[in-house]
Coordinates of C-alpha atoms in Angstrom, one line a residue:
Chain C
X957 CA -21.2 30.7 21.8
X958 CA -19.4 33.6 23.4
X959 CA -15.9 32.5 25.0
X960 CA -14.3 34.3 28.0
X961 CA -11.0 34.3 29.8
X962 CA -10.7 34.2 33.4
X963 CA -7.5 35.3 35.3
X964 CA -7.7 32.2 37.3
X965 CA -6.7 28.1 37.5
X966 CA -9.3 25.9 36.3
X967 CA -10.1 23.4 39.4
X968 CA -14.2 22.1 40.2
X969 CA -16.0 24.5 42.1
X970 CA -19.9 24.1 42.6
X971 CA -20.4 27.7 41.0
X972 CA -18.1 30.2 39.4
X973 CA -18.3 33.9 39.9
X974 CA -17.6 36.0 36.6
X975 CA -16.8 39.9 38.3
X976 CA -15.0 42.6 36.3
X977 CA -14.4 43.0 32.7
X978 CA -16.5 39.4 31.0
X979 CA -19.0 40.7 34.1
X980 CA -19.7 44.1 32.0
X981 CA -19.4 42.0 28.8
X982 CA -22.0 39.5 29.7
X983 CA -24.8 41.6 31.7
X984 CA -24.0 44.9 29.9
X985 CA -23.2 44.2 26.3
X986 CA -24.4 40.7 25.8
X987 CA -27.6 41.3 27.9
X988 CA -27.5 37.6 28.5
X989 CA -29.7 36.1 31.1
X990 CA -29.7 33.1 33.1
X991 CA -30.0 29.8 31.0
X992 CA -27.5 31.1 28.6
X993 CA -24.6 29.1 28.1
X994 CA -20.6 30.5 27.7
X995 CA -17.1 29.3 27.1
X996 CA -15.3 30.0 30.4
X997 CA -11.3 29.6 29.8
X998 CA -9.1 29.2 32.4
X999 CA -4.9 30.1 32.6
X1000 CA -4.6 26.2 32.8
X1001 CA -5.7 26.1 29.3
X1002 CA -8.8 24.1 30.5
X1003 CA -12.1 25.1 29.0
X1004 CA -15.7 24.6 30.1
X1005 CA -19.5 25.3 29.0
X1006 CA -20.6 27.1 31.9
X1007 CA -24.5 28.1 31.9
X1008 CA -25.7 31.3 34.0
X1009 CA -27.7 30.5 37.1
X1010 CA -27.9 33.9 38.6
X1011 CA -27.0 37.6 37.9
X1012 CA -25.9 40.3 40.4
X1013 CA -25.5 43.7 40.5
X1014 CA -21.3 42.8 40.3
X1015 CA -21.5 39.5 39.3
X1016 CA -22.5 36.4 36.9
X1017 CA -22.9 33.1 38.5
X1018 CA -22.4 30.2 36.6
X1019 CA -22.9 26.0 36.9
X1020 CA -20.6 24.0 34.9
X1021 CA -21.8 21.6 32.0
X1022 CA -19.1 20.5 30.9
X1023 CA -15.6 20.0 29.6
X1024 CA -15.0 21.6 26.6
X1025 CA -13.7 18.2 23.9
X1026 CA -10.4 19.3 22.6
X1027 CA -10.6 19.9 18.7
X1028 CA -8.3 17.3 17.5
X1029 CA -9.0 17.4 13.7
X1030 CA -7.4 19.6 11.1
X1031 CA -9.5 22.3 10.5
X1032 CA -9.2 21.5 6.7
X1033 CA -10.3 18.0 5.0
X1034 CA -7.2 16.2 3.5
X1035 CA -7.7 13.7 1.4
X1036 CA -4.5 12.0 0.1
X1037 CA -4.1 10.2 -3.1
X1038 CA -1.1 7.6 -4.5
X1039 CA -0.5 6.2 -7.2
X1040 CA -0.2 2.8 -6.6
X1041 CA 3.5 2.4 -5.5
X1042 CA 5.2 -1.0 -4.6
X1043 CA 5.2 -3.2 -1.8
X1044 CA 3.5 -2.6 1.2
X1045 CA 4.6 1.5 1.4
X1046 CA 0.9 2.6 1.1
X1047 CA 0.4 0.7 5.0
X1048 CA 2.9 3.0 6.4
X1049 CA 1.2 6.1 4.5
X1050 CA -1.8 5.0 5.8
X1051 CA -1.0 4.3 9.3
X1052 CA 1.5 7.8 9.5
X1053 CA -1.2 9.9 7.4
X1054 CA -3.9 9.1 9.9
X1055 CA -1.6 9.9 13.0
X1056 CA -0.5 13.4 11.5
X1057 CA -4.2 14.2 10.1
X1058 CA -5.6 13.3 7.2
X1059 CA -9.4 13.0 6.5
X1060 CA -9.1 9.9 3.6
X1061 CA -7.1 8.0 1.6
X1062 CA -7.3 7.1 -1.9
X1063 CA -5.2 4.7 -3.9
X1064 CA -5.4 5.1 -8.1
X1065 CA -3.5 3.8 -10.8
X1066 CA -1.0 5.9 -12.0
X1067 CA 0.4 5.7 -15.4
X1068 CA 4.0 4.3 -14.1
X1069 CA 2.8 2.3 -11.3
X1070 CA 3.9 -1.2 -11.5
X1071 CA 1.8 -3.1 -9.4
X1072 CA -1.2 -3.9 -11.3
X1073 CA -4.5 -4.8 -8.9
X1074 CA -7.5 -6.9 -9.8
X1075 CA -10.9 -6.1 -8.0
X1076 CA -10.7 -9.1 -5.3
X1077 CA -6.7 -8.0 -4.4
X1078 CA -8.1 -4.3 -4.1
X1079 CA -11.3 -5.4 -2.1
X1080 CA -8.7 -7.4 0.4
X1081 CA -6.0 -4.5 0.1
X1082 CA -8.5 -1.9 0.9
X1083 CA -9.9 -4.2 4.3
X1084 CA -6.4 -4.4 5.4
X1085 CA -5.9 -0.2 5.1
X1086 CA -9.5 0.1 6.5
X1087 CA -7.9 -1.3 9.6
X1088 CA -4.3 0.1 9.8
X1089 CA -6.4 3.2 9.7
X1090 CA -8.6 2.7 12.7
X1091 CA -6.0 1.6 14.9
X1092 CA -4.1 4.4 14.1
X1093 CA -7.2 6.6 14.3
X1094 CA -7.5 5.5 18.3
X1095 CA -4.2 5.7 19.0
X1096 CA -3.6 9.0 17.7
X1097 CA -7.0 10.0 19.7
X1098 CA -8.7 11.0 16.6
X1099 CA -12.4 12.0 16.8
X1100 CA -12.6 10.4 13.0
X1101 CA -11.4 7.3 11.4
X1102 CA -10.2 8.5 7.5
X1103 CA -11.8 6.8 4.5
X1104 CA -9.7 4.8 2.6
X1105 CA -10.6 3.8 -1.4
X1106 CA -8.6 2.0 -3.6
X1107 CA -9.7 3.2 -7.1
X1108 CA -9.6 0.5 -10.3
X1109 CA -9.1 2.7 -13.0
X1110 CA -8.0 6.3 -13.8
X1111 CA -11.5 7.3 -14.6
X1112 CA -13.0 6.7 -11.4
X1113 CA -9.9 8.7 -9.9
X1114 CA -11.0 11.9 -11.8
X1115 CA -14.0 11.7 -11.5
X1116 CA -13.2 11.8 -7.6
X1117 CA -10.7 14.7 -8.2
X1118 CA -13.5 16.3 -9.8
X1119 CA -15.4 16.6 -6.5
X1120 CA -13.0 19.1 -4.1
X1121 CA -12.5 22.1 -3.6
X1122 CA -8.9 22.7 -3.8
X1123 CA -6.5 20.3 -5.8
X1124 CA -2.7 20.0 -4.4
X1125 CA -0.6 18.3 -7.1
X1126 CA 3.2 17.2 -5.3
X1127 CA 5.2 17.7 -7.8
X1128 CA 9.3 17.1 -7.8
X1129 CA 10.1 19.2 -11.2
X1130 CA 8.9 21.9 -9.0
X1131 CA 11.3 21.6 -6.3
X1132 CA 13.8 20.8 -8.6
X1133 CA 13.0 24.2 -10.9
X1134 CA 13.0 26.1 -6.7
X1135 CA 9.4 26.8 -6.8
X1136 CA 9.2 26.8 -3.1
X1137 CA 6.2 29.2 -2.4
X1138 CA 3.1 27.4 -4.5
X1139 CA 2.2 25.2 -0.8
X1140 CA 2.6 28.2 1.5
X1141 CA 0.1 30.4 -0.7
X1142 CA -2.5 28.0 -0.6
X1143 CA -2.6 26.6 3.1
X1144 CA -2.2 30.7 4.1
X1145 CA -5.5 31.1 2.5
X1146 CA -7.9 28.2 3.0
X1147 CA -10.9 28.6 5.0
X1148 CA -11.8 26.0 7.6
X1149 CA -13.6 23.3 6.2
X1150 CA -12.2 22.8 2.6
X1151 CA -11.7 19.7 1.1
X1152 CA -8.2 19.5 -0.2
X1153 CA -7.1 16.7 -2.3
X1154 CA -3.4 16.2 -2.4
X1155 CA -2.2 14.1 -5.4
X1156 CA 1.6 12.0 -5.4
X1157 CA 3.0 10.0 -8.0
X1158 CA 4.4 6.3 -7.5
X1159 CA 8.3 5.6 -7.2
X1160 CA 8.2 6.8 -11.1
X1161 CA 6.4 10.4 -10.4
X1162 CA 3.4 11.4 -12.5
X1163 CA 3.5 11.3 -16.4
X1164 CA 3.7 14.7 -18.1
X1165 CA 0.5 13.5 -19.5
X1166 CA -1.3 13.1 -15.8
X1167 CA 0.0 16.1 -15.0
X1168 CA -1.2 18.2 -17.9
X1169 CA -4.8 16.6 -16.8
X1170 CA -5.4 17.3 -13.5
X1171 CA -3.8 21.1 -14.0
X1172 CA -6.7 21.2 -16.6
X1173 CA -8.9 20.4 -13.7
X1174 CA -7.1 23.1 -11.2
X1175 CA -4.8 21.4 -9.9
X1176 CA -1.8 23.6 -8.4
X1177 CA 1.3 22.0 -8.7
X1178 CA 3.2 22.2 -5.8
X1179 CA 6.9 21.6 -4.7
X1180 CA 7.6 20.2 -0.7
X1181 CA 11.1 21.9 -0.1
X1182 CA 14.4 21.4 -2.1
X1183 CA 15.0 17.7 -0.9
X1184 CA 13.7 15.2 -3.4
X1185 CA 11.2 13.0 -1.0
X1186 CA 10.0 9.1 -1.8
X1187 CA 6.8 8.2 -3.0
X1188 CA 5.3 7.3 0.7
X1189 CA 7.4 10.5 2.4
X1190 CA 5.9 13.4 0.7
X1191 CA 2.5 12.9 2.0
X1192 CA 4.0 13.0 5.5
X1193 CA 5.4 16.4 4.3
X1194 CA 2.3 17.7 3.5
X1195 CA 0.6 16.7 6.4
X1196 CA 2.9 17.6 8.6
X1197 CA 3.2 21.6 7.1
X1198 CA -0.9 21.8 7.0
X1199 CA -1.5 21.1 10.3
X1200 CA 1.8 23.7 10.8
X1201 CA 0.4 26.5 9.1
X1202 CA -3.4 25.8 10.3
X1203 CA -2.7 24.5 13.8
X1204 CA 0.4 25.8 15.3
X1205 CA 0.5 29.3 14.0
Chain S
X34 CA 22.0 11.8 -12.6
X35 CA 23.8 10.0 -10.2
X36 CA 25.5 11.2 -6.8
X37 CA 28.0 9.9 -4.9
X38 CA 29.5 11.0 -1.5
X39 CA 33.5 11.4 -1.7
X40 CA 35.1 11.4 2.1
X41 CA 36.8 14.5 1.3
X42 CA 36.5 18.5 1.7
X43 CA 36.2 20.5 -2.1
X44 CA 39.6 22.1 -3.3
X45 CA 39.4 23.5 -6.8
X46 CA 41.5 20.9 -9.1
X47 CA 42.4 19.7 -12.3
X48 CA 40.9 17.0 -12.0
X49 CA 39.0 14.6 -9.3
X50 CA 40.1 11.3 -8.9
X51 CA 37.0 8.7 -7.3
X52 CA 38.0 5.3 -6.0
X53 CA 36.7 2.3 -3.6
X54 CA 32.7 1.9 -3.0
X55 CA 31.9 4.6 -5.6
X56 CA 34.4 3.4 -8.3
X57 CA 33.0 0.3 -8.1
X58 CA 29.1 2.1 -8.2
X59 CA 29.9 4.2 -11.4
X60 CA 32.1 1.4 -13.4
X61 CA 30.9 -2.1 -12.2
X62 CA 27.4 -1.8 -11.1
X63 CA 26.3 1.7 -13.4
X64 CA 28.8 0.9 -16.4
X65 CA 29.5 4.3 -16.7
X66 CA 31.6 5.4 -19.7
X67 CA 33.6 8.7 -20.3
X68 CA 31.6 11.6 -21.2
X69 CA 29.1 10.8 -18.6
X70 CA 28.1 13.1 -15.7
X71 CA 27.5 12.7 -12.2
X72 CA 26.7 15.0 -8.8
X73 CA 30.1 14.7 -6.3
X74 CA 29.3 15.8 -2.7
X75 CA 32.1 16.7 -0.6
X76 CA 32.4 17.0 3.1
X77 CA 32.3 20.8 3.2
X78 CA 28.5 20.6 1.6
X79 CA 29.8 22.2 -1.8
X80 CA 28.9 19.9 -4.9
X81 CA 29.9 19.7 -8.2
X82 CA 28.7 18.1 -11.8
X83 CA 31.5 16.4 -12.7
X84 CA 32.2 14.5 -16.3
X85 CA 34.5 11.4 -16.8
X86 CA 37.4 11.6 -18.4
X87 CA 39.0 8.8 -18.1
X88 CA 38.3 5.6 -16.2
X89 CA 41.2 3.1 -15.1
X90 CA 41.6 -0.2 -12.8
X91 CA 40.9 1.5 -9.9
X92 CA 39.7 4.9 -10.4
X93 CA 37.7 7.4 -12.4
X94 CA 38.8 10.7 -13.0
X95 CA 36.5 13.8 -13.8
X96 CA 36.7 17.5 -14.2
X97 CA 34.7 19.6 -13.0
X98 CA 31.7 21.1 -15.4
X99 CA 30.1 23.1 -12.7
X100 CA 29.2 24.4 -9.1
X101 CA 25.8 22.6 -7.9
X102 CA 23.5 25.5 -7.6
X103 CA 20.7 24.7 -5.7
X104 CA 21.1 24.9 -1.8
X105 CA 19.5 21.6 -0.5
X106 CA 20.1 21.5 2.9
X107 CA 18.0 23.7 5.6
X108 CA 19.3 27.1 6.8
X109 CA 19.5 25.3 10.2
X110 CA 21.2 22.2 11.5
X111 CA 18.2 19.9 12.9
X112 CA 19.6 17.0 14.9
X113 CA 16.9 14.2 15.9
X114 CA 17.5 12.7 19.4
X115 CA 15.4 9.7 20.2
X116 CA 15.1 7.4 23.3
X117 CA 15.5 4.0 22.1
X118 CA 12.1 2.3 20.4
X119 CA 11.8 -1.2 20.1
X120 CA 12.6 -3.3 17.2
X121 CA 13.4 -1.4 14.5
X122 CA 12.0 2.2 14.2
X123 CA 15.0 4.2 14.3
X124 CA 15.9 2.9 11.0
X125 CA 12.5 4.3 9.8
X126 CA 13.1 7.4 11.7
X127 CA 16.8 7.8 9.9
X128 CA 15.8 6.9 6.4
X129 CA 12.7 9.5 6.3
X130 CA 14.5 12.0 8.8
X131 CA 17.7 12.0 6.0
X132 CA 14.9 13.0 3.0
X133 CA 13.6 14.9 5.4
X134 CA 16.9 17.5 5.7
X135 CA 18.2 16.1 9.6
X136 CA 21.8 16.8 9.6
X137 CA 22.1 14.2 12.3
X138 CA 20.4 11.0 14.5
X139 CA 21.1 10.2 18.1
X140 CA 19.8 7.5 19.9
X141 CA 20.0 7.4 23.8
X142 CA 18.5 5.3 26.3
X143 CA 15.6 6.8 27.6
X144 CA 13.9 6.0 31.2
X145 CA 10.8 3.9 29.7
X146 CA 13.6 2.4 26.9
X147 CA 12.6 -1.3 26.8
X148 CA 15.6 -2.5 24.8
X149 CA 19.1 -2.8 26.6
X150 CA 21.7 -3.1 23.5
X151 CA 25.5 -3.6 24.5
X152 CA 28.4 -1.8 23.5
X153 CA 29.2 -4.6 20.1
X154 CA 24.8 -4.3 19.2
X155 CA 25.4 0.1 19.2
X156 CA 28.1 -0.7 16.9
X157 CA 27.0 -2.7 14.8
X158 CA 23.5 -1.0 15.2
X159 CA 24.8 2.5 14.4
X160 CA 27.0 0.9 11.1
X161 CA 23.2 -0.2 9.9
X162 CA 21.4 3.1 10.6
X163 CA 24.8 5.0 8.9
X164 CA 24.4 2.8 6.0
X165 CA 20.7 3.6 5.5
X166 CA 21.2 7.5 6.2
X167 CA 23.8 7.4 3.2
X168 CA 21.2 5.8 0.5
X169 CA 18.8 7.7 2.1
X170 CA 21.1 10.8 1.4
X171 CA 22.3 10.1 -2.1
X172 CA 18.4 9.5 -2.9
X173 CA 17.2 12.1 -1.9
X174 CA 19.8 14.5 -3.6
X175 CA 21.6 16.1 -0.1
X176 CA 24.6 17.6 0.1
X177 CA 25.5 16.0 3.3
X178 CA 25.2 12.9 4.8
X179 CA 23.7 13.1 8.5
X180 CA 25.9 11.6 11.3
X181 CA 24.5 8.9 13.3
X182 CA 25.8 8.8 16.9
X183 CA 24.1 5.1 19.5
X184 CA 25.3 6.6 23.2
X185 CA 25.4 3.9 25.9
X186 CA 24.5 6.0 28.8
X187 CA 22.4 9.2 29.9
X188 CA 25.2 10.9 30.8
X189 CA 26.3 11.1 27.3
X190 CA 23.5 12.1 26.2
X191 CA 23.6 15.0 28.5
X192 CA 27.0 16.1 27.6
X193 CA 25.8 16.5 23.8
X194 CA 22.6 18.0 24.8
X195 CA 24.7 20.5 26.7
X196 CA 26.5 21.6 22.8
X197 CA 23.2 23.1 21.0
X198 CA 22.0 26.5 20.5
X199 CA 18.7 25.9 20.5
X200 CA 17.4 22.3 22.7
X201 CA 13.5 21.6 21.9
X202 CA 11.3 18.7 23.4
X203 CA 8.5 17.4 22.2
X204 CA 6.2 16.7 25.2
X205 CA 3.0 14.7 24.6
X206 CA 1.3 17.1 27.3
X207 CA 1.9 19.5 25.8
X208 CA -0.3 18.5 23.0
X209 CA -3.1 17.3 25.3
X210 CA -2.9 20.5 27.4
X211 CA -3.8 22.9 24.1
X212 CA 0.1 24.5 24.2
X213 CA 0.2 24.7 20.2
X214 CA 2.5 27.9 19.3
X215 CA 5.7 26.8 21.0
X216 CA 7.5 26.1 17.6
X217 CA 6.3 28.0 15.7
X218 CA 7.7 30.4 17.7
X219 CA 11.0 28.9 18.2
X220 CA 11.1 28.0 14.3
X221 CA 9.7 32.3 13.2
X222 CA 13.0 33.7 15.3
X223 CA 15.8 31.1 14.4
X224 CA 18.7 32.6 12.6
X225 CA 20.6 30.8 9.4
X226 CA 22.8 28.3 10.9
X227 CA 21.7 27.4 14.5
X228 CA 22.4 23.8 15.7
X229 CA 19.0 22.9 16.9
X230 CA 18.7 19.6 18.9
X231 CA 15.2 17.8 19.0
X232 CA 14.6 15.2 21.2
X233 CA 11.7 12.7 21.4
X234 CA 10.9 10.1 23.7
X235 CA 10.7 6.2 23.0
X236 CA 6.7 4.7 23.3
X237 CA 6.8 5.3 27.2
X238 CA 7.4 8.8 26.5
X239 CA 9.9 11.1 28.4
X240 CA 9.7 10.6 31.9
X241 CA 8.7 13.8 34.6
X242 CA 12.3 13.7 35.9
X243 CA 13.8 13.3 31.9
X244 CA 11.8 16.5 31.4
X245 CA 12.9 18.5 34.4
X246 CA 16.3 17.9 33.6
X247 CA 16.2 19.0 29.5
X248 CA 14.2 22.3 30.9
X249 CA 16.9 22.6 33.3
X250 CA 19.3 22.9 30.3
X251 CA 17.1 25.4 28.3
X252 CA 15.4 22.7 27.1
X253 CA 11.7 24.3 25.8
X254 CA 8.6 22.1 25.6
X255 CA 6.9 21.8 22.1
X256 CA 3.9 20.2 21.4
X257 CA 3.6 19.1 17.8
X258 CA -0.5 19.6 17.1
X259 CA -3.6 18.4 18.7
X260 CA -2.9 14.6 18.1
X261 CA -0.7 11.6 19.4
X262 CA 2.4 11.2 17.2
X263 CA 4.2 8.1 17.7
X264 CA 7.8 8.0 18.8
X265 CA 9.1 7.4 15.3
X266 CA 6.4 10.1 13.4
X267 CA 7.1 13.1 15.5
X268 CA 10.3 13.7 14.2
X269 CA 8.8 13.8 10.6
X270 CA 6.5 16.3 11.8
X271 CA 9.0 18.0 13.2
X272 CA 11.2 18.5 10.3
X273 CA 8.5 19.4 7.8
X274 CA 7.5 22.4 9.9
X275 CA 10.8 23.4 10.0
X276 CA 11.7 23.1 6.0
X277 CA 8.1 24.5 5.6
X278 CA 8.1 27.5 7.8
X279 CA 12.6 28.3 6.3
X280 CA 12.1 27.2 3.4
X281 CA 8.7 27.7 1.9
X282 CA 7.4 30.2 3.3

């Protein structure tokens, strides 16, 4: 749908009167008649679907429709994944990943994770992040709740990895060697709609043997700055620089 | 390897001779013998690898192998501000913002504060978060450790505010009114070594009459992406656009 900028405050009107230069666009270049339907944006960074009721000889009259919804979702798909790391930190990245964006969550046994799960903890585990990520879904104003699923073994987890289209591997011997630039390539050239998958070690990091794996399976190993962040901090990192890159800029 | 933080500015010398707290780290909880090497940070953000040569009843003394190479703080000085949250979020806030490169925390008590914290709770309050930004430090490899400063009253607050180069607030309504480029434009013309304050409200948020007085004082309005942050996420945001957009990109 065509979008058009007016010079002018958005406040409720009955009808709005498009003259000038999205006037000539409409009638002259668009040939649109009435029943078409337009973004109308106002200087009060207030948009509206506006539908054309009549058409003048210097003028397109329009009748609101409605409020344009605010896009409040990354224009990418995160997903992120941990390796099972100690304690209760996979709550906070749960609850702080769904404020600053992310599409899913999934939990995986990594080779130096310590915590060992059976299936009825993960089932319970898994309930409990199901609803840390709702709440914070609706108090983030979300439009989407994230997935979360806590994955048994490391075959299930590849097979998963297998599945997206761009594979982020976090990985601190990259900050360490100052490979800074890896992250900054790849969220430069994404194209709305990709689903990234993110990958962080536990507290130990990934084994060199893990690592060597999911590179064989594309996946870009990345460093997030000079700093070396924990196990539940570098997702926050990521997060944080996609919506950045693909939001702010 | 290890790191410890010495309460002194770098001089070239013979030799470095380590007491108190980090003695008593490196010989009675590490064991550390001679011949064994370890990061010093000094006040003046130059570190060094330093070996043992010799440890005695209240001291080890190392020489100097070589210059730390790596730069690990960011080209600018980020300082988080926040209105007092409740309970204990600022200790989250200094523990992730210290990975995260702040070179400082201030607390202040914002109008929709809920907690009222005398002049002996600050203290003892700002010994806690100072404690937690040091570990936080030495884990996360930093060449500095970020002050921590608990003011009692607005007007101190003000009086700091008044001491940056560069004053940014991030403003909920911002978000919800579409305003998404501010910092990125603030963090694209930033030059190396600006003392940039950032300043977040508690839950309640800044109030209107907070906010008129930071613009007042060149204070510029940033929203940080299409969704609610809490008051203890934002800065996290915050700081990973910044290290992303000086230090990745």
């Amino acid at each position: 749908m065509q979008r058009y900028f007016l010079a002018e405050n958005y406040t409720p009107k009955e009808q709005y009167e498009v003259t000038g230069e999205p006037y000539h666009h409409m009638v002259r270049v668009m040939r649109m008649n009435t029943g078409q339907q337009v973004y109308l944006a106002f200087q009060n960074q207030l948009s509206i679907i506006a539908e054309i009721s009549a058409i003048t000889d210097a003028s397109v009259i329009l009748k609101e429709i409605e409020k344009e919804q605010q896009e409040k979702e990354l224009p990418i798909s995160i997903t992120i994944a941990s390796g099972y790391p100690k304690g209760d930190k996979l709550d906070l990245v749960v609850q702080k990943g769904t404020e600053l964006g992310a599409a899913g969550f999934i939990g995986f046994p990594a080779k130096t994770s310590v915590v060992k799960w059976d299936a009825k903890k993960l089932a319970k585990k898994q309930q409990r992040l199901e609803k840390i990520a709702q709440e914070a879904a609706e108090q983030s104003h979300r439009q989407v709740t994230p997935i979360v699923e806590l994955l048994a073994t490391e075959k299930e987890f590849l097979e998963k990895v297998a599945t997206y289209d761009v594979i982020v591997v976090a990985y601190e011997e990259s900050a360490k060697q100052g490979e800074h630039a890896q992250l900054a390539r790849i969220l430069q050239k994404v194209e709305k709609g990709t689903r990234l998958l993110a990958i962080f070690g536990p507290e130990g990091g990934l084994a060199p043997q893990e690592i060597e794996t999911l590179v064989a399976m594309n996946g870009q190993l990345c460093g997030l700055g000079p700093r070396i962040l924990r196990a539940e901090t570098a997702p926050f990192y990521l997060l944080s620089a996609a919506s950045y890159q693909l939001e702010l800029m």
